[in-house]
Amino acid sequence: MPPTKKSNPEMVQETLFSRGYMSEYEIWEFLRDNPAEKDVIDTFGLPDSVWLDDSESTKFLYYFISEMQDYNTIEINTKIDSVSGFEWD
């Protein structure tokens, strides 16, 4: 399981996303290419929370966007370690 912003605040770093350098379209295109979990974290930073489903086949990375008061979800397939789905507003 990846660390979260709360569990490892010393690991929080600025990213392309946190600096505002990605448009909604660029975010969608990036996630649509099913990047590896490491690339997701490098691009968006540490998630606010992480959940693992009961079968341990999918990790859910939650990112809270304070300006919109909205959570966005990125699903990571644990077997192939890449994005298998997402909901990003």
PDB file of C-alpha atoms in Angstrom:
ATOM      1  CA  MET A   1       0.000   0.000   0.000  1.00  0.00           C
ATOM      2  CA  PRO A   2       1.363   3.440  -0.838  1.00  0.00           C
ATOM      3  CA  PRO A   3       1.785   5.985   1.932  1.00  0.00           C
ATOM      4  CA  THR A   4      -0.772   8.769   2.268  1.00  0.00           C
ATOM      5  CA  LYS A   5      -0.399  12.486   2.863  1.00  0.00           C
ATOM      6  CA  LYS A   6      -1.431  12.008   6.488  1.00  0.00           C
ATOM      7  CA  SER A   7       0.708   8.941   7.253  1.00  0.00           C
ATOM      8  CA  ASN A   8       3.881  10.387   5.711  1.00  0.00           C
ATOM      9  CA  PRO A   9       3.627  14.195   5.549  1.00  0.00           C
ATOM     10  CA  GLU A  10       7.402  14.455   5.165  1.00  0.00           C
ATOM     11  CA  MET A  11       7.077  12.717   1.761  1.00  0.00           C
ATOM     12  CA  VAL A  12       4.609  15.261   0.332  1.00  0.00           C
ATOM     13  CA  GLN A  13       6.182  17.033  -2.635  1.00  0.00           C
ATOM     14  CA  GLU A  14       4.980  19.377  -5.339  1.00  0.00           C
ATOM     15  CA  THR A  15       3.921  17.661  -8.552  1.00  0.00           C
ATOM     16  CA  LEU A  16       2.700  18.687 -11.992  1.00  0.00           C
ATOM     17  CA  PHE A  17      -0.830  18.324 -10.666  1.00  0.00           C
ATOM     18  CA  SER A  18      -0.336  20.232  -7.402  1.00  0.00           C
ATOM     19  CA  ARG A  19       1.291  23.105  -9.290  1.00  0.00           C
ATOM     20  CA  GLY A  20      -1.755  23.335 -11.554  1.00  0.00           C
ATOM     21  CA  TYR A  21       0.144  22.395 -14.707  1.00  0.00           C
ATOM     22  CA  MET A  22      -2.387  19.769 -15.846  1.00  0.00           C
ATOM     23  CA  SER A  23      -5.704  20.524 -17.499  1.00  0.00           C
ATOM     24  CA  GLU A  24      -8.737  18.296 -16.946  1.00  0.00           C
ATOM     25  CA  TYR A  25      -8.153  16.888 -20.439  1.00  0.00           C
ATOM     26  CA  GLU A  26      -4.486  16.096 -19.714  1.00  0.00           C
ATOM     27  CA  ILE A  27      -5.472  14.351 -16.483  1.00  0.00           C
ATOM     28  CA  TRP A  28      -8.031  12.239 -18.325  1.00  0.00           C
ATOM     29  CA  GLU A  29      -5.569  11.379 -21.122  1.00  0.00           C
ATOM     30  CA  PHE A  30      -2.859  10.425 -18.623  1.00  0.00           C
ATOM     31  CA  LEU A  31      -5.146   8.108 -16.641  1.00  0.00           C
ATOM     32  CA  ARG A  32      -6.702   6.642 -19.798  1.00  0.00           C
ATOM     33  CA  ASP A  33      -3.259   5.275 -20.757  1.00  0.00           C
ATOM     34  CA  ASN A  34      -3.312   3.035 -17.630  1.00  0.00           C
ATOM     35  CA  PRO A  35      -0.047   4.242 -16.076  1.00  0.00           C
ATOM     36  CA  ALA A  36       1.736   2.329 -13.302  1.00  0.00           C
ATOM     37  CA  GLU A  37       0.986   3.222  -9.676  1.00  0.00           C
ATOM     38  CA  LYS A  38       4.420   4.833  -9.304  1.00  0.00           C
ATOM     39  CA  ASP A  39       3.711   7.132 -12.260  1.00  0.00           C
ATOM     40  CA  VAL A  40       0.332   8.077 -10.778  1.00  0.00           C
ATOM     41  CA  ILE A  41       1.952   9.021  -7.466  1.00  0.00           C
ATOM     42  CA  ASP A  42       4.781  10.875  -9.229  1.00  0.00           C
ATOM     43  CA  THR A  43       2.187  12.875 -11.184  1.00  0.00           C
ATOM     44  CA  PHE A  44      -0.520  13.486  -8.559  1.00  0.00           C
ATOM     45  CA  GLY A  45       1.435  13.100  -5.337  1.00  0.00           C
ATOM     46  CA  LEU A  46       0.512  10.972  -2.363  1.00  0.00           C
ATOM     47  CA  PRO A  47      -3.179  10.134  -2.105  1.00  0.00           C
ATOM     48  CA  ASP A  48      -5.290  11.398   0.780  1.00  0.00           C
ATOM     49  CA  SER A  49      -6.388   7.840   1.531  1.00  0.00           C
ATOM     50  CA  VAL A  50      -5.999   4.327   0.131  1.00  0.00           C
ATOM     51  CA  TRP A  51      -8.337   1.347   0.314  1.00  0.00           C
ATOM     52  CA  LEU A  52      -7.884  -2.267  -0.790  1.00  0.00           C
ATOM     53  CA  ASP A  53     -10.896  -4.305  -1.868  1.00  0.00           C
ATOM     54  CA  ASP A  54     -11.784  -7.569  -0.104  1.00  0.00           C
ATOM     55  CA  SER A  55     -10.223  -9.745  -2.808  1.00  0.00           C
ATOM     56  CA  GLU A  56      -7.035  -7.604  -2.693  1.00  0.00           C
ATOM     57  CA  SER A  57      -7.170  -7.181  -6.452  1.00  0.00           C
ATOM     58  CA  THR A  58      -7.795  -3.423  -6.563  1.00  0.00           C
ATOM     59  CA  LYS A  59      -6.376  -0.466  -4.652  1.00  0.00           C
ATOM     60  CA  PHE A  60      -8.444   2.702  -4.533  1.00  0.00           C
ATOM     61  CA  LEU A  61      -6.401   5.896  -4.327  1.00  0.00           C
ATOM     62  CA  TYR A  62      -8.507   8.853  -3.161  1.00  0.00           C
ATOM     63  CA  TYR A  63      -7.489  12.431  -3.906  1.00  0.00           C
ATOM     64  CA  PHE A  64      -9.417  15.256  -2.245  1.00  0.00           C
ATOM     65  CA  ILE A  65      -9.620  18.475  -4.247  1.00  0.00           C
ATOM     66  CA  SER A  66     -10.285  21.150  -1.609  1.00  0.00           C
ATOM     67  CA  GLU A  67     -11.267  23.865  -4.116  1.00  0.00           C
ATOM     68  CA  MET A  68     -14.131  21.656  -5.312  1.00  0.00           C
ATOM     69  CA  GLN A  69     -14.772  19.786  -2.024  1.00  0.00           C
ATOM     70  CA  ASP A  70     -14.639  16.605  -4.107  1.00  0.00           C
ATOM     71  CA  TYR A  71     -12.903  13.229  -3.948  1.00  0.00           C
ATOM     72  CA  ASN A  72     -11.490  11.688  -7.091  1.00  0.00           C
ATOM     73  CA  THR A  73     -10.703   7.993  -7.300  1.00  0.00           C
ATOM     74  CA  ILE A  74      -8.001   6.107  -9.181  1.00  0.00           C
ATOM     75  CA  GLU A  75      -8.260   2.313  -9.232  1.00  0.00           C
ATOM     76  CA  ILE A  76      -5.010   0.334  -9.404  1.00  0.00           C
ATOM     77  CA  ASN A  77      -5.040  -3.340 -10.426  1.00  0.00           C
ATOM     78  CA  THR A  78      -2.711  -4.991  -7.896  1.00  0.00           C
ATOM     79  CA  LYS A  79      -1.760  -7.833 -10.231  1.00  0.00           C
ATOM     80  CA  ILE A  80      -0.419  -5.627 -13.019  1.00  0.00           C
ATOM     81  CA  ASP A  81       0.259  -2.506 -10.888  1.00  0.00           C
ATOM     82  CA  SER A  82      -1.457  -0.086 -13.243  1.00  0.00           C
ATOM     83  CA  VAL A  83      -4.606   2.009 -13.517  1.00  0.00           C
ATOM     84  CA  SER A  84      -7.684  -0.107 -14.194  1.00  0.00           C
ATOM     85  CA  GLY A  85     -10.270   2.631 -13.757  1.00  0.00           C
ATOM     86  CA  PHE A  86     -10.818   6.151 -12.477  1.00  0.00           C
ATOM     87  CA  GLU A  87     -13.407   8.751 -11.627  1.00  0.00           C
ATOM     88  CA  TRP A  88     -11.975  12.222 -11.993  1.00  0.00           C
ATOM     89  CA  ASP A  89     -14.216  15.285 -12.152  1.00  0.00           C
TER      90      ASP A  89
END
